Amino acid sequence: MSKIVLWGAIATSVLVSFFLEPHFVNAADSAGVALAGQVSSEKERLMEGVLVGAKKDGSTITITVASDDKGRYSFPSSKLGPGHYSLKIRAVGYELDTPDTVDIVSGKATAADIELRPAKNLAAQLTNAEWLASAPGTDSQKRFLLNCANCHTLERIVRSTHDSDEFVQVFQRMALYSPGSTPAHPQPLVGGARDGQRGPDGEGAPQGQGRAPAQWLATINLSSSETWQYPFKTLPRPNGRATHVIVTEYDLPRKMAEPHDVVVDSAGTVWYSDFGNQFLGKLDPKTGQVTEYPIPLVKPGFPTGSLELHLDEDENVWLSMMFQGGIAKFDQKTEKFQAFPLPKELQKNHTQESMVMPIYSHVDGKVWTNNQDDHSILRLDLKTGAYENLGTFPIAGAGRNIAAYGIPADHENNLYLLDFAADNIGRIDAKTKQFTSYPTPTRDSRPRRGMVDAQDRLWFAEYGANSVAMFDPRTDKIQEWKVPTPWSAPYQAVVDKNGEVWTGSMFTDRVIRLDPKNGQVTEYLLPRETNIRRVFVDDSTTPVTFWVGNNHGASIIKLEPLD
């Protein structure tokens, strides 16, 4: 904050009009600043909450800051070294006018005031949440679209010209692909659609598949007109605390990479799973260097990719291998994989290990996983290499089994099951195998993924309730906190060392920070469309550092709050 104030004092005396070209300020007057200026437009004048990004020629790293309530932005010299940089901005309704490049010289601070002009194509800037807010219809009509951003954006739907009959055919075709598919990398399921049902990852047709959703979609796309017949509704730009942030985005070398889970080990190395490809990735955040390790194929011809990634006590990397039918351990010291495929009798066309839980395997020598095909729970005995199939778990009075997505464990390696199909959490006692379920206060909350904190409380995201929640095993009570922005659909919730809760949205491109003590929420906008899945908080820094993969953007994102 002091750097921004200092720059403002300097800039006030020398800036009379907006610069069309950057210039240099003596380093003695700009302590620690590499690039700074003000952001304005003809309509708003000085603008708060505009994201300004700078990327050095030839680099794979983009640094982004946000303008404050006086329109001022500032890049510290620790983030930008000497060189020629391209600039970009994010502010819905606007695009960059001047300048689009700057030169940064060692020992000097570059000053560049940025002018914005109205966007020529507002539709191309809308987030998934803004499309949901803009489209006419009821929340009930729109709700199934929460399952339609796993493989592509909602813009793809509303820009289409499909009529209702064609949409029905699209639903049927989508059911044939694995959830690790993208439009550029479709992966058909072996054996066709999974019993014609929507899977827990939202793959396949939406709930209520049939004529009604198809007819509604045909009223909001371009099937009957060349332009949309409804006004666009946009979200407000960040303000206040939400502008006190620095975002670093690391491009990955493979443009087809789909980073899903991201974690940071004790040495500061970043590890990520690839949702659609058979690689484990490693990133050095100091240099941006990326190393990828090919994961052995267990079932050739089946869809590739991994989902959940965790470190065990020895910091071995564990992965769930999805349709490859097993889990795998990567030894950091030897850089070798050990695969643990499910027994042959469990290997079917749609066998899918989406989760793995090794964090507390040192307690009892067991690593948990699941089979998303039938929602059964299994655990691997590390001594014998054998699996124990615990089967499925019925919810009392519900007439169905719990359909777990996330499976976080507590400190005794007891397992929680997050019921993404409805509104329950379950708990398996690791010693007795006794199962207990607890309904969430909000119906159809769709608990997705979470973690257990130091007090053994379970924190989790409620994808369908637009909330995060906490289960306290001492009281058997669940408490919920609403996320203020509609259609955020939180994917996972984690708690940091200060007791604040972090989650993210694949619909708003926002990282959400909640203080459960007072209910205060800060939402940090990311520099571009970001399909957020697993979130990770590094408690070794002060303030904490937030990490996430851009599942559709082939990049890793680091967010550093400044307070």
XYZ file of C-alpha atoms in Angstrom:
563
model
C 0.000 0.000 0.000
C 2.877 2.352 0.805
C 4.294 1.896 -2.690
C 1.014 2.985 -4.239
C 0.771 6.018 -1.972
C 4.368 6.965 -2.763
C 3.766 6.707 -6.492
C 0.624 8.797 -6.164
C 2.604 11.582 -4.478
C 5.132 11.553 -7.298
C 2.591 11.258 -10.076
C 0.404 14.104 -8.835
C 3.169 16.638 -9.412
C 4.110 15.513 -12.896
C 0.985 14.130 -14.558
C -1.202 16.790 -16.069
C -2.671 14.840 -18.937
C -2.732 11.175 -19.856
C 0.447 9.937 -21.480
C 0.327 8.280 -24.851
C 3.876 7.008 -24.381
C 5.580 5.664 -21.232
C 8.407 7.612 -19.651
C 10.898 7.028 -16.865
C 10.961 8.310 -13.294
C 14.175 8.518 -11.295
C 14.649 5.338 -9.258
C 15.324 7.364 -6.137
C 11.763 8.672 -6.320
C 10.101 5.322 -6.975
C 11.488 2.945 -4.365
C 10.806 -0.590 -5.494
C 8.459 0.318 -8.385
C 9.099 -1.009 -11.914
C 5.959 0.194 -13.678
C 3.083 2.387 -12.521
C 0.407 4.745 -13.727
C -3.315 5.417 -13.784
C -6.147 3.742 -15.684
C -8.934 5.830 -17.175
C -11.680 5.895 -19.762
C -13.696 8.684 -21.298
C -16.862 7.368 -19.669
C -15.628 6.734 -16.125
C -12.464 8.807 -15.936
C -10.214 7.189 -13.283
C -11.155 3.547 -12.879
C -10.886 1.177 -9.920
C -10.624 -2.584 -10.230
C -9.065 -2.790 -13.698
C -6.642 -5.693 -13.993
C -3.397 -4.719 -15.710
C -1.119 -7.514 -16.912
C 2.486 -7.335 -18.128
C 4.312 -10.107 -19.998
C 7.935 -9.853 -21.058
C 8.801 -10.776 -24.628
C 9.800 -14.441 -24.768
C 8.563 -15.169 -21.250
C 5.924 -17.667 -20.146
C 5.013 -15.625 -17.059
C 2.407 -12.849 -16.846
C 2.201 -10.571 -13.798
C -1.106 -8.829 -13.077
C -2.095 -6.107 -10.603
C -5.312 -4.133 -10.069
C -5.987 -0.400 -10.050
C -7.073 1.222 -6.775
C -9.864 3.704 -6.048
C -7.798 6.505 -7.622
C -7.199 4.475 -10.773
C -3.572 3.869 -9.821
C -1.746 0.627 -10.534
C 1.801 -0.338 -9.568
C 4.134 -3.243 -10.346
C 6.940 -3.833 -7.828
C 10.428 -4.151 -9.273
C 10.694 -7.572 -7.616
C 8.116 -8.806 -10.147
C 9.211 -7.084 -13.374
C 12.821 -7.031 -14.557
C 14.264 -5.001 -17.430
C 12.817 -5.730 -20.865
C 10.093 -5.105 -23.400
C 6.625 -5.959 -22.115
C 3.206 -6.401 -23.664
C 0.292 -5.040 -21.642
C -3.248 -6.326 -21.368
C -6.232 -5.453 -19.235
C -9.409 -7.017 -17.913
C -12.400 -4.777 -17.287
C -15.749 -5.975 -18.599
C -17.120 -3.563 -21.176
C -13.692 -2.151 -22.028
C -10.613 -2.948 -24.059
C -7.102 -1.528 -24.090
C -6.545 1.599 -26.173
C -3.039 2.855 -25.336
C -0.335 1.881 -24.635
C -0.069 -1.837 -25.413
C 3.683 -2.171 -24.804
C 6.222 -0.655 -22.418
C 9.974 -0.819 -21.913
C 11.329 -1.313 -18.404
C 14.905 -0.279 -17.672
C 17.003 -1.305 -14.698
C 17.289 1.393 -12.058
C 14.329 3.397 -13.363
C 10.576 3.247 -12.887
C 8.470 3.354 -16.028
C 5.318 5.468 -15.885
C 2.515 4.577 -18.277
C -1.039 5.845 -17.968
C -3.483 3.442 -19.575
C -6.515 4.536 -21.566
C -9.449 2.216 -22.197
C -12.139 2.361 -24.862
C -15.546 0.657 -25.019
C -15.349 -3.004 -25.989
C -16.437 -3.811 -29.522
C -17.541 -7.318 -28.549
C -18.984 -7.399 -25.033
C -20.327 -10.923 -25.495
C -16.794 -12.278 -25.837
C -15.955 -10.885 -22.387
C -18.857 -12.381 -20.431
C -18.151 -15.022 -17.813
C -20.285 -18.130 -17.447
C -22.046 -16.492 -14.492
C -22.814 -13.378 -16.544
C -24.360 -15.503 -19.284
C -26.507 -17.243 -16.674
C -27.582 -13.898 -15.216
C -28.293 -12.425 -18.658
C -30.256 -15.269 -20.214
C -34.035 -15.007 -19.724
C -35.601 -17.809 -17.715
C -35.990 -19.062 -14.178
C -33.236 -20.343 -11.936
C -34.832 -23.775 -12.226
C -34.511 -23.653 -16.016
C -30.881 -22.530 -15.794
C -29.729 -24.821 -13.010
C -28.747 -27.762 -15.231
C -26.175 -25.520 -16.921
C -24.048 -25.890 -13.794
C -23.130 -29.245 -15.367
C -22.160 -27.684 -18.696
C -18.923 -25.850 -17.907
C -16.759 -28.886 -17.250
C -15.610 -29.288 -20.851
C -16.350 -25.872 -22.389
C -17.746 -22.422 -21.585
C -21.410 -21.461 -21.671
C -20.557 -19.008 -24.448
C -20.168 -22.014 -26.718
C -23.824 -22.874 -26.071
C -25.318 -19.415 -26.489
C -23.303 -18.726 -29.658
C -24.580 -21.926 -31.248
C -27.390 -22.025 -33.816
C -28.851 -25.371 -32.719
C -32.610 -25.737 -32.631
C -34.285 -27.889 -29.982
C -34.040 -31.097 -32.039
C -30.336 -30.559 -32.561
C -29.797 -29.843 -28.870
C -31.315 -33.221 -27.996
C -28.786 -34.821 -30.325
C -26.003 -32.805 -28.653
C -27.091 -34.097 -25.237
C -26.898 -37.663 -26.501
C -23.490 -37.106 -28.071
C -22.052 -35.447 -24.942
C -22.937 -38.527 -22.907
C -20.437 -40.467 -25.003
C -17.399 -38.465 -23.813
C -15.300 -38.718 -20.680
C -15.246 -35.710 -18.299
C -11.596 -35.055 -19.208
C -12.646 -34.048 -22.722
C -12.449 -30.595 -24.266
C -13.642 -29.426 -27.702
C -10.036 -29.689 -28.918
C -9.429 -33.040 -27.218
C -12.593 -35.180 -27.109
C -12.171 -38.569 -25.445
C -14.961 -41.074 -26.127
C -15.919 -43.455 -23.344
C -15.273 -47.119 -24.021
C -18.593 -48.932 -24.233
C -20.677 -45.825 -24.876
C -22.617 -43.718 -22.389
C -22.659 -44.691 -18.732
C -26.122 -46.252 -18.420
C -27.603 -43.091 -19.950
C -27.155 -41.238 -16.679
C -25.415 -38.009 -15.771
C -22.204 -38.847 -13.983
C -20.987 -37.109 -10.822
C -18.614 -34.919 -12.816
C -21.591 -33.513 -14.717
C -20.668 -35.361 -17.910
C -23.309 -36.346 -20.388
C -26.800 -34.936 -20.670
C -28.188 -32.471 -18.166
C -30.643 -33.497 -15.502
C -34.106 -33.515 -16.969
C -32.712 -34.517 -20.355
C -35.363 -34.180 -22.998
C -37.397 -31.686 -24.873
C -37.867 -29.003 -22.187
C -34.203 -28.020 -21.646
C -33.553 -28.297 -25.379
C -36.433 -25.980 -26.170
C -35.287 -23.454 -23.588
C -31.695 -23.444 -24.862
C -32.980 -22.739 -28.370
C -34.561 -19.526 -27.039
C -31.315 -18.088 -25.659
C -28.870 -18.929 -28.464
C -28.620 -17.662 -32.049
C -30.904 -20.247 -33.659
C -33.578 -17.708 -34.594
C -31.693 -14.400 -34.788
C -28.275 -13.013 -35.606
C -27.934 -11.298 -32.231
C -29.095 -12.062 -28.710
C -32.529 -10.674 -27.905
C -31.781 -9.859 -24.289
C -29.552 -7.332 -22.514
C -26.234 -8.439 -21.066
C -25.798 -8.253 -17.298
C -22.239 -7.861 -16.040
C -20.668 -8.235 -12.625
C -19.067 -5.235 -10.900
C -15.314 -4.836 -11.041
C -13.252 -5.538 -7.918
C -12.948 -2.780 -5.354
C -11.327 -2.138 -2.006
C -9.504 -5.136 -0.587
C -10.136 -7.147 -3.759
C -7.672 -4.867 -5.607
C -4.845 -5.493 -3.109
C -3.402 -8.440 -4.973
C -0.693 -9.630 -7.349
C -1.458 -12.516 -9.706
C 1.247 -14.547 -11.473
C 0.224 -16.814 -14.336
C 2.618 -19.487 -15.634
C 1.939 -20.767 -19.153
C 2.473 -24.503 -19.549
C 4.469 -25.754 -22.560
C 1.731 -28.094 -23.808
C -1.275 -26.063 -24.948
C -3.447 -29.158 -24.546
C -2.551 -29.467 -20.853
C -5.526 -29.502 -18.476
C -4.128 -28.743 -14.997
C -6.758 -29.924 -12.523
C -5.288 -30.259 -9.024
C -2.366 -28.068 -7.923
C -0.375 -28.498 -4.692
C 2.878 -27.035 -3.347
C 5.378 -29.156 -1.424
C 7.630 -28.084 1.462
C 10.402 -27.049 -0.946
C 8.077 -24.687 -2.805
C 7.783 -26.919 -5.873
C 4.381 -26.900 -7.566
C 2.812 -30.202 -8.683
C -0.247 -30.594 -10.895
C -2.409 -33.322 -12.357
C -3.552 -33.249 -15.986
C -7.249 -34.021 -16.381
C -7.069 -35.152 -19.989
C -3.510 -36.341 -20.539
C -1.207 -38.954 -19.062
C 1.261 -36.600 -17.368
C 2.250 -35.427 -13.900
C 3.544 -31.863 -14.004
C 6.144 -30.036 -11.917
C 6.645 -26.251 -11.936
C 9.515 -24.223 -10.512
C 7.744 -20.956 -9.588
C 11.035 -19.047 -9.430
C 11.960 -19.705 -13.052
C 8.718 -20.897 -14.633
C 10.452 -24.107 -15.757
C 8.054 -27.018 -16.224
C 8.918 -30.723 -16.099
C 6.385 -33.366 -17.084
C 6.550 -37.037 -16.183
C 4.615 -39.537 -18.363
C 2.265 -41.670 -16.258
C 2.235 -45.373 -17.225
C -0.853 -46.561 -19.075
C -2.816 -49.186 -17.187
C -5.645 -49.608 -19.721
C -4.512 -48.725 -23.257
C -7.364 -47.477 -25.414
C -9.262 -45.965 -22.492
C -9.530 -42.213 -21.769
C -6.412 -40.724 -20.229
C -5.889 -38.146 -17.514
C -5.848 -37.868 -13.740
C -7.907 -35.849 -11.282
C -7.055 -35.723 -7.575
C -3.463 -35.146 -6.487
C -2.151 -35.264 -2.902
C 1.150 -35.632 -1.083
C 1.603 -38.240 1.622
C 3.652 -37.699 4.788
C 6.891 -38.421 2.870
C 5.781 -36.061 0.085
C 5.306 -38.821 -2.449
C 2.812 -37.606 -5.059
C -0.394 -39.640 -5.363
C -2.774 -39.448 -8.317
C -6.197 -40.853 -9.129
C -6.015 -42.158 -12.689
C -9.693 -41.877 -13.652
C -10.614 -44.271 -16.494
C -7.198 -45.901 -16.382
C -8.683 -47.832 -13.465
C -6.387 -47.243 -10.510
C -4.205 -44.893 -8.511
C -0.481 -44.163 -8.747
C 2.367 -43.029 -6.492
C 5.291 -40.932 -7.747
C 8.470 -41.041 -5.682
C 10.127 -37.611 -5.840
C 13.549 -39.041 -4.986
C 13.668 -41.738 -7.665
C 11.272 -39.997 -10.067
C 9.549 -43.342 -10.611
C 5.864 -44.241 -10.690
C 4.231 -47.186 -8.993
C 0.754 -47.915 -10.324
C -1.912 -49.687 -8.299
C -4.606 -50.853 -10.735
C -7.883 -52.159 -9.352
C -8.335 -55.955 -9.430
C -9.433 -57.416 -12.762
C -12.905 -58.233 -11.455
C -13.491 -54.497 -10.857
C -12.119 -53.362 -14.212
C -15.098 -52.475 -16.374
C -15.600 -50.016 -19.213
C -16.612 -47.178 -16.887
C -14.450 -47.949 -13.866
C -13.294 -44.511 -12.741
C -11.028 -43.597 -9.833
C -11.603 -39.858 -9.535
C -10.258 -39.441 -5.994
C -7.326 -40.596 -3.869
C -6.671 -39.839 -0.201
C -3.135 -40.663 1.064
C -2.640 -37.704 3.434
C -3.062 -39.726 6.642
C -2.061 -43.129 5.280
C 0.829 -43.169 7.774
C -1.771 -43.628 10.555
C -2.960 -47.066 9.460
C -1.125 -47.872 6.232
C -4.235 -47.396 4.043
C -4.852 -45.139 1.040
C -8.493 -44.411 0.155
C -9.974 -44.197 -3.343
C -13.368 -44.528 -4.979
C -14.974 -46.034 -8.060
C -17.177 -43.341 -9.538
C -18.900 -45.887 -11.775
C -20.862 -47.488 -8.928
C -19.922 -45.076 -6.078
C -18.096 -47.768 -4.151
C -15.285 -46.952 -1.712
C -11.981 -48.837 -1.654
C -8.747 -48.661 0.284
C -5.289 -49.845 -0.605
C -3.126 -51.670 1.940
C 0.363 -50.263 1.451
C 2.061 -53.355 2.892
C 0.340 -55.921 0.717
C -0.667 -53.827 -2.279
C -4.167 -55.342 -2.035
C -7.428 -53.441 -2.256
C -10.315 -53.804 0.158
C -13.661 -53.039 -1.458
C -15.967 -51.555 1.175
C -18.801 -51.326 -1.340
C -21.507 -48.692 -1.376
C -23.176 -46.947 1.551
C -26.942 -46.378 1.784
C -28.309 -43.106 3.164
C -30.844 -43.872 5.857
C -34.367 -43.160 4.669
C -33.275 -41.914 1.248
C -33.667 -45.142 -0.703
C -30.309 -44.699 -2.424
C -26.572 -44.914 -1.835
C -24.402 -41.887 -1.223
C -22.798 -40.714 -4.472
C -19.516 -39.350 -3.188
C -17.328 -37.028 -5.222
C -14.777 -35.586 -2.777
C -13.416 -37.977 -0.120
C -11.328 -35.981 2.408
C -9.953 -37.800 5.472
C -9.545 -36.639 9.054
C -6.414 -37.011 11.181
C -7.267 -40.608 12.130
C -7.799 -41.482 8.461
C -11.555 -41.724 8.884
C -13.155 -40.850 5.562
C -15.776 -38.259 4.645
C -17.975 -38.747 1.583
C -19.329 -35.604 -0.117
C -22.645 -36.348 -1.809
C -22.396 -34.404 -5.066
C -25.646 -35.935 -6.319
C -27.782 -34.426 -3.563
C -27.270 -32.928 -0.096
C -25.480 -35.162 2.378
C -22.066 -35.761 3.822
C -21.113 -39.196 5.081
C -18.422 -40.483 7.397
C -16.773 -43.919 7.471
C -15.022 -44.964 10.671
C -11.712 -46.410 9.479
C -11.600 -49.012 12.275
C -15.207 -50.200 12.461
C -16.303 -49.291 8.905
C -19.469 -47.843 10.405
C -21.134 -45.281 8.125
C -23.067 -42.224 9.287
C -24.682 -39.595 7.092
C -25.635 -35.990 7.825
C -27.960 -33.877 5.647
C -26.881 -30.332 4.827
C -29.213 -27.487 5.918
C -29.826 -26.530 2.271
C -31.527 -29.051 0.014
C -29.770 -30.072 -3.211
C -26.601 -28.397 -1.946
C -24.368 -30.800 -3.893
C -21.279 -30.967 -1.612
C -18.287 -31.306 -3.908
C -14.764 -31.197 -2.418
C -13.184 -30.047 0.834
C -10.582 -30.594 3.546
C -10.263 -31.254 7.268
C -8.641 -28.516 9.363
C -6.344 -28.749 12.400
C -9.407 -29.009 14.668
C -10.706 -31.995 12.669
C -13.572 -29.928 11.267
C -14.610 -30.637 7.684
C -14.801 -27.634 5.345
C -16.436 -28.188 1.961
C -17.936 -26.397 -1.033
C -21.660 -26.643 -1.747
C -21.756 -26.431 -5.518
C -25.540 -26.364 -5.769
C -26.182 -24.030 -2.821
C -23.660 -21.314 -3.794
C -22.125 -21.762 -0.360
C -19.242 -23.096 1.661
C -19.951 -25.154 4.752
C -18.319 -26.617 7.850
C -19.159 -29.838 9.686
C -18.064 -30.015 13.313
C -17.793 -33.672 14.443
C -17.949 -32.589 18.090
C -21.503 -31.322 17.647
C -22.544 -33.130 14.441
C -23.717 -29.742 13.158
C -23.238 -28.175 9.721
C -22.925 -24.408 9.266
C -23.212 -22.704 5.881
C -21.967 -19.363 4.472
C -23.446 -18.025 1.237
C -21.171 -16.698 -1.485
C -22.544 -13.257 -2.437
C -22.121 -13.484 -6.223
C -24.900 -15.567 -7.813
C -23.936 -18.616 -9.860
C -20.493 -18.913 -8.261
C -20.973 -22.666 -7.704
C -17.912 -23.193 -5.431
C -15.910 -26.289 -6.343
C -13.750 -26.861 -3.260
C -13.181 -25.154 0.087
C -9.910 -25.026 2.049
C -9.050 -23.202 5.261
C -5.763 -21.373 5.842
C -3.600 -20.943 8.953
C -5.560 -17.814 9.924
C -8.917 -19.568 9.830
C -10.018 -17.931 6.576
C -11.706 -20.109 3.965
C -10.804 -20.057 0.273
C -12.746 -21.355 -2.697
C -13.050 -20.644 -6.412
C -15.595 -20.563 -9.205
C -15.436 -21.922 -12.738
C -18.349 -19.583 -13.532
C -17.210 -16.153 -12.271
C -13.398 -16.409 -12.709
C -13.153 -15.259 -9.103
C -11.209 -16.525 -6.107
C -13.309 -16.223 -2.966
C -11.905 -15.505 0.502
C -14.239 -15.839 3.500
C -13.660 -14.890 7.107
C -16.156 -17.157 8.915
C -15.807 -15.156 12.120
C -17.506 -12.077 10.678
C -18.830 -13.295 7.315
C -16.634 -10.859 5.342
C -16.058 -12.019 1.765
C -13.405 -10.788 -0.664
C -13.601 -11.859 -4.307
C -10.438 -11.561 -6.417
C -11.000 -11.466 -10.175
C -8.491 -13.469 -12.221
C -6.875 -12.011 -15.374
C -8.733 -14.201 -17.867
C -11.326 -16.949 -18.221
C -10.272 -19.559 -15.666
C -11.910 -22.915 -15.233
C -11.166 -23.332 -11.511
C -11.195 -26.776 -9.939
C -9.049 -27.793 -6.950
C -7.760 -24.880 -4.866
C -4.652 -24.864 -2.666
C -3.386 -22.439 -0.030
C 0.307 -22.276 0.888
C 0.483 -21.408 4.600
C 4.268 -21.025 4.591
C 4.032 -17.425 3.343
C 2.681 -14.290 5.030
C 0.122 -13.422 3.811
C -0.811 -16.882 2.564
C -0.488 -17.691 -1.151
C -3.325 -19.157 -3.214
C -2.709 -21.575 -6.108
C -5.007 -22.981 -8.786
C -4.806 -24.521 -12.250
C -6.589 -23.095 -15.261
C -8.118 -26.346 -16.423
C -9.056 -25.005 -19.873
C -6.233 -22.477 -20.202
C -3.061 -24.600 -19.833
C -1.638 -22.456 -17.056
C -0.926 -22.383 -13.325
C -2.007 -19.336 -11.322
C -0.524 -17.931 -8.135
C -2.525 -15.283 -6.267
C -0.777 -13.238 -3.589
C -3.071 -11.095 -1.432
C -1.281 -8.022 -0.125
C -3.196 -7.971 3.177
